[in-house]
């Protein structure tokens, strides 16, 4: 009998460790045959671990009365609009269910040579990994902007400004923390609601704390990268350089004004 097809639920269950041993073996065989999907699933596991680490203090707190299951059953209905903090706490509980899996960044060490060109390559790699993802391109959505800012600051070790490109026609979709060869980086994704997505990648630049903006290109992707005050930034997308450059200038202006 042919095995059942592998679904997104199976892939998520593989990350969370909730599959039966037989199904997990089938998914593992599938991932061995599809390395591009295996890379995506490995990143999902790493992001899950980082979320658990970021929200560990919340997990030690007692469950709010608004989330008490017996009370919810007794009331036999959910409130029309739950408070934002309650939604965040519920998300933490759900994300923390299951066994730990995925990659670990504990042994990651930055190489000796850093620069905007390395940052540009990392931005292109992150773009190729997350922009085509129609299921979960970002880990924390724009509606939880404060949570996203706090999480990225914790993982990067300092605050990372989240720019606003609404005036240019691009809305913030959200972001995540991604691994790079130089350590964790903050990724913010923008969309013009016509299918064009932009990615801004930011991480510490220990060797080059301040560098002028420079263009870079990889295939159909164009980008601009620079460094200010010890942080490197790269804006990248499948957009013509003459359209992307003003957006990069605006990002840099906003980031500098918040410093």
Coordinates of C-alpha atoms in Angstrom, one line a residue:
X1 CA 0.0 0.0 0.0
X2 CA 1.3 3.4 -0.9
X3 CA 2.1 5.7 2.0
X4 CA -0.1 8.7 2.6
X5 CA 1.2 12.0 1.1
X6 CA 3.2 14.3 3.3
X7 CA 1.2 17.4 4.3
X8 CA 2.1 20.7 6.0
X9 CA 0.5 19.2 9.2
X10 CA 3.0 16.3 9.0
X11 CA 5.9 18.7 8.6
X12 CA 4.7 20.9 11.5
X13 CA 4.2 17.7 13.6
X14 CA 7.8 16.6 12.7
X15 CA 9.1 20.0 14.0
X16 CA 7.0 19.7 17.2
X17 CA 7.8 16.0 17.8
X18 CA 4.1 15.0 17.8
X19 CA 4.1 12.4 15.1
X20 CA 3.9 8.6 15.7
X21 CA 7.2 6.8 15.2
X22 CA 6.0 5.3 12.0
X23 CA 4.8 8.6 10.5
X24 CA 8.0 10.4 11.7
X25 CA 10.0 7.8 9.8
X26 CA 8.0 8.4 6.7
X27 CA 8.4 12.2 7.0
X28 CA 12.2 11.8 7.6
X29 CA 12.5 9.7 4.4
X30 CA 10.5 12.4 2.5
X31 CA 12.9 15.1 3.8
X32 CA 15.9 13.1 2.8
X33 CA 14.5 13.1 -0.8
X34 CA 13.6 16.8 -0.7
X35 CA 16.6 18.7 0.7
X36 CA 15.1 22.2 -0.1
X37 CA 12.1 21.4 2.1
X38 CA 14.4 19.8 4.8
X39 CA 16.2 23.1 5.0
X40 CA 13.0 25.0 5.5
X41 CA 11.8 22.6 8.2
X42 CA 15.2 22.8 10.0
X43 CA 14.8 26.6 10.1
X44 CA 11.3 26.2 11.5
X45 CA 12.7 24.1 14.3
X46 CA 15.4 26.7 15.1
X47 CA 12.8 29.5 15.1
X48 CA 10.6 27.5 17.5
X49 CA 13.6 27.0 19.9
X50 CA 14.4 30.7 19.8
X51 CA 10.7 31.6 20.6
X52 CA 10.7 29.3 23.6
X53 CA 13.9 30.8 24.8
X54 CA 12.6 34.4 24.3
X55 CA 9.4 33.7 26.2
X56 CA 10.7 31.4 28.9
X57 CA 10.0 34.0 31.7
X58 CA 6.3 34.1 30.7
X59 CA 6.1 30.4 30.9
X60 CA 7.0 30.5 34.6
X61 CA 4.1 32.8 35.3
X62 CA 0.7 31.4 36.4
X63 CA -1.9 30.9 33.7
X64 CA -4.1 34.1 33.6
X65 CA -7.7 33.5 34.7
X66 CA -8.9 34.5 31.3
X67 CA -7.1 31.4 29.9
X68 CA -8.3 29.0 32.5
X69 CA -9.9 26.1 30.6
X70 CA -12.5 25.2 33.2
X71 CA -13.7 28.8 33.3
X72 CA -13.9 28.9 29.5
X73 CA -15.9 25.7 29.4
X74 CA -18.2 27.0 32.2
X75 CA -18.9 30.2 30.3
X76 CA -19.4 28.1 27.1
X77 CA -18.3 30.9 25.0
X78 CA -15.1 32.9 24.2
X79 CA -15.0 36.7 24.7
X80 CA -15.7 38.7 21.6
X81 CA -12.2 40.2 21.6
X82 CA -9.4 38.8 23.8
X83 CA -6.9 41.3 25.2
X84 CA -3.6 41.4 23.2
X85 CA -1.6 40.2 26.2
X86 CA -3.9 37.2 26.5
X87 CA -3.5 36.3 22.8
X88 CA 0.3 36.6 23.2
X89 CA 0.3 34.3 26.3
X90 CA -1.9 31.7 24.5
X91 CA 0.5 31.8 21.5
X92 CA 3.5 31.2 23.9
X93 CA 1.7 28.2 25.4
X94 CA 1.0 26.7 22.0
X95 CA 4.5 27.3 20.7
X96 CA 6.0 25.6 23.7
X97 CA 4.1 22.3 23.3
X98 CA 6.1 19.3 22.1
X99 CA 9.7 18.2 22.2
X100 CA 12.5 20.5 21.3
X101 CA 13.9 20.2 17.8
X102 CA 15.8 21.9 15.0
X103 CA 19.0 23.7 14.9
X104 CA 20.9 25.3 17.8
X105 CA 22.9 28.5 17.6
X106 CA 24.9 27.9 20.8
X107 CA 28.1 27.0 19.0
X108 CA 27.8 29.6 16.2
X109 CA 30.8 31.9 16.2
X110 CA 31.3 34.8 13.8
X111 CA 34.2 34.5 11.4
X112 CA 37.0 37.1 11.5
X113 CA 36.1 38.9 8.3
X114 CA 32.9 40.9 8.2
X115 CA 31.5 43.4 5.7
X116 CA 28.5 44.6 3.8
X117 CA 29.1 42.1 1.0
X118 CA 28.8 39.2 3.5
X119 CA 25.7 40.9 4.9
X120 CA 24.3 41.2 1.3
X121 CA 24.9 37.5 0.6
X122 CA 23.1 36.6 3.9
X123 CA 20.2 38.9 3.0
X124 CA 19.9 37.2 -0.4
X125 CA 19.9 33.7 1.2
X126 CA 17.3 34.8 3.7
X127 CA 15.2 36.3 0.9
X128 CA 15.4 33.0 -1.1
X129 CA 14.4 31.0 2.0
X130 CA 11.4 33.0 3.4
X131 CA 9.9 35.2 0.7
X132 CA 8.6 32.3 -1.4
X133 CA 7.0 30.7 1.7
X134 CA 3.3 31.0 1.5
X135 CA 2.6 29.3 4.8
X136 CA 4.7 31.2 7.3
X137 CA 7.0 33.8 5.7
X138 CA 7.3 35.6 9.1
X139 CA 7.3 34.3 12.6
X140 CA 5.8 37.3 14.4
X141 CA 3.3 39.4 12.4
X142 CA 3.1 43.2 12.2
X143 CA 0.1 43.2 14.5
X144 CA 2.5 42.2 17.3
X145 CA 5.1 44.8 16.4
X146 CA 6.1 45.4 20.1
X147 CA 6.6 41.7 20.6
X148 CA 8.7 41.5 17.4
X149 CA 10.9 44.5 18.5
X150 CA 11.4 42.9 22.0
X151 CA 12.3 39.5 20.6
X152 CA 14.7 40.7 18.0
X153 CA 16.4 43.0 20.6
X154 CA 16.8 40.0 22.9
X155 CA 18.3 37.8 20.3
X156 CA 20.6 40.4 18.6
X157 CA 21.7 41.9 21.9
X158 CA 20.5 45.5 21.1
X159 CA 17.4 47.2 19.7
X160 CA 16.8 47.0 16.0
X161 CA 14.6 49.8 14.6
X162 CA 11.6 48.6 12.6
X163 CA 11.1 51.0 9.7
X164 CA 7.8 52.2 8.2
X165 CA 7.5 52.1 4.4
X166 CA 3.7 52.7 4.3
X167 CA 4.2 56.0 2.5
X168 CA 6.1 54.2 -0.2
X169 CA 3.4 51.6 -0.7
X170 CA 4.9 48.8 1.4
X171 CA 3.3 47.4 4.5
X172 CA 5.2 45.6 7.2
X173 CA 4.3 41.9 7.2
X174 CA 6.3 41.0 10.3
X175 CA 9.7 39.4 11.0
X176 CA 11.8 36.8 12.6
X177 CA 15.3 36.1 13.8
X178 CA 17.4 34.1 11.3
X179 CA 20.7 32.4 11.6
X180 CA 23.7 33.7 9.5
X181 CA 27.3 32.7 9.3
X182 CA 28.0 35.8 11.5
X183 CA 25.4 35.0 14.2
X184 CA 21.7 35.8 14.5
X185 CA 20.1 38.6 12.5
X186 CA 16.8 40.3 12.5
X187 CA 14.7 40.0 9.3
X188 CA 11.8 42.3 8.6
X189 CA 9.5 41.6 5.5
X190 CA 7.5 44.2 3.6
X191 CA 4.8 43.7 0.9
X192 CA 3.2 46.1 -1.6
X193 CA 0.0 43.9 -1.7
X194 CA 0.7 43.1 -5.4
X195 CA 3.1 40.3 -4.7
X196 CA 6.3 42.2 -4.4
X197 CA 8.1 41.6 -1.2
X198 CA 11.2 43.3 0.3
X199 CA 13.4 42.0 3.1
X200 CA 15.5 44.0 5.4
X201 CA 18.2 42.1 7.3
X202 CA 20.1 43.6 10.2
X203 CA 22.9 42.3 12.5
X204 CA 25.9 43.5 14.5
X205 CA 29.0 44.5 12.4
X206 CA 31.9 44.0 14.8
X207 CA 34.7 44.5 12.3
X208 CA 33.0 47.3 10.2
X209 CA 30.8 49.4 12.6
X210 CA 30.2 52.1 10.0
X211 CA 30.2 51.7 6.2
X212 CA 28.6 53.7 3.3
X213 CA 25.7 52.3 1.4
X214 CA 26.7 50.1 -1.5
X215 CA 24.6 48.3 -4.2
X216 CA 24.6 44.6 -4.7
X217 CA 22.9 42.2 -7.0
X218 CA 22.3 38.4 -7.2
X219 CA 20.4 37.1 -10.2
X220 CA 17.0 38.9 -10.3
X221 CA 17.6 40.4 -6.8
X222 CA 18.9 43.9 -6.1
X223 CA 19.9 45.3 -2.8
X224 CA 21.6 48.0 -0.9
X225 CA 23.7 47.4 2.2
X226 CA 25.4 49.7 4.8
X227 CA 26.5 49.9 8.4
X228 CA 25.8 52.5 11.1
X229 CA 26.7 52.5 14.8
X230 CA 27.8 48.9 14.8
X231 CA 24.8 47.5 13.0
X232 CA 24.7 46.4 9.4
X233 CA 21.6 46.6 7.2
X234 CA 20.7 45.2 3.8
X235 CA 17.5 45.9 1.9
X236 CA 16.8 43.4 -0.9
X237 CA 14.1 42.6 -3.4
X238 CA 13.2 41.8 -7.0
X239 CA 13.0 45.5 -7.7
X240 CA 14.9 47.7 -10.0
X241 CA 17.9 49.5 -8.3
X242 CA 16.5 52.9 -9.2
X243 CA 13.3 52.1 -7.3
X244 CA 15.0 50.3 -4.4
X245 CA 17.7 52.9 -3.7
X246 CA 15.2 55.6 -2.4
X247 CA 13.6 53.0 -0.1
X248 CA 17.0 52.1 1.3
X249 CA 17.7 55.8 1.9
X250 CA 14.4 56.1 3.7
X251 CA 15.1 53.1 5.9
X252 CA 18.5 54.5 6.8
X253 CA 17.0 58.0 7.5
X254 CA 14.4 56.5 9.9
X255 CA 16.9 54.2 11.7
X256 CA 19.3 57.2 12.2
X257 CA 16.5 59.4 13.5
X258 CA 15.6 56.8 16.1
X259 CA 19.2 56.3 17.3

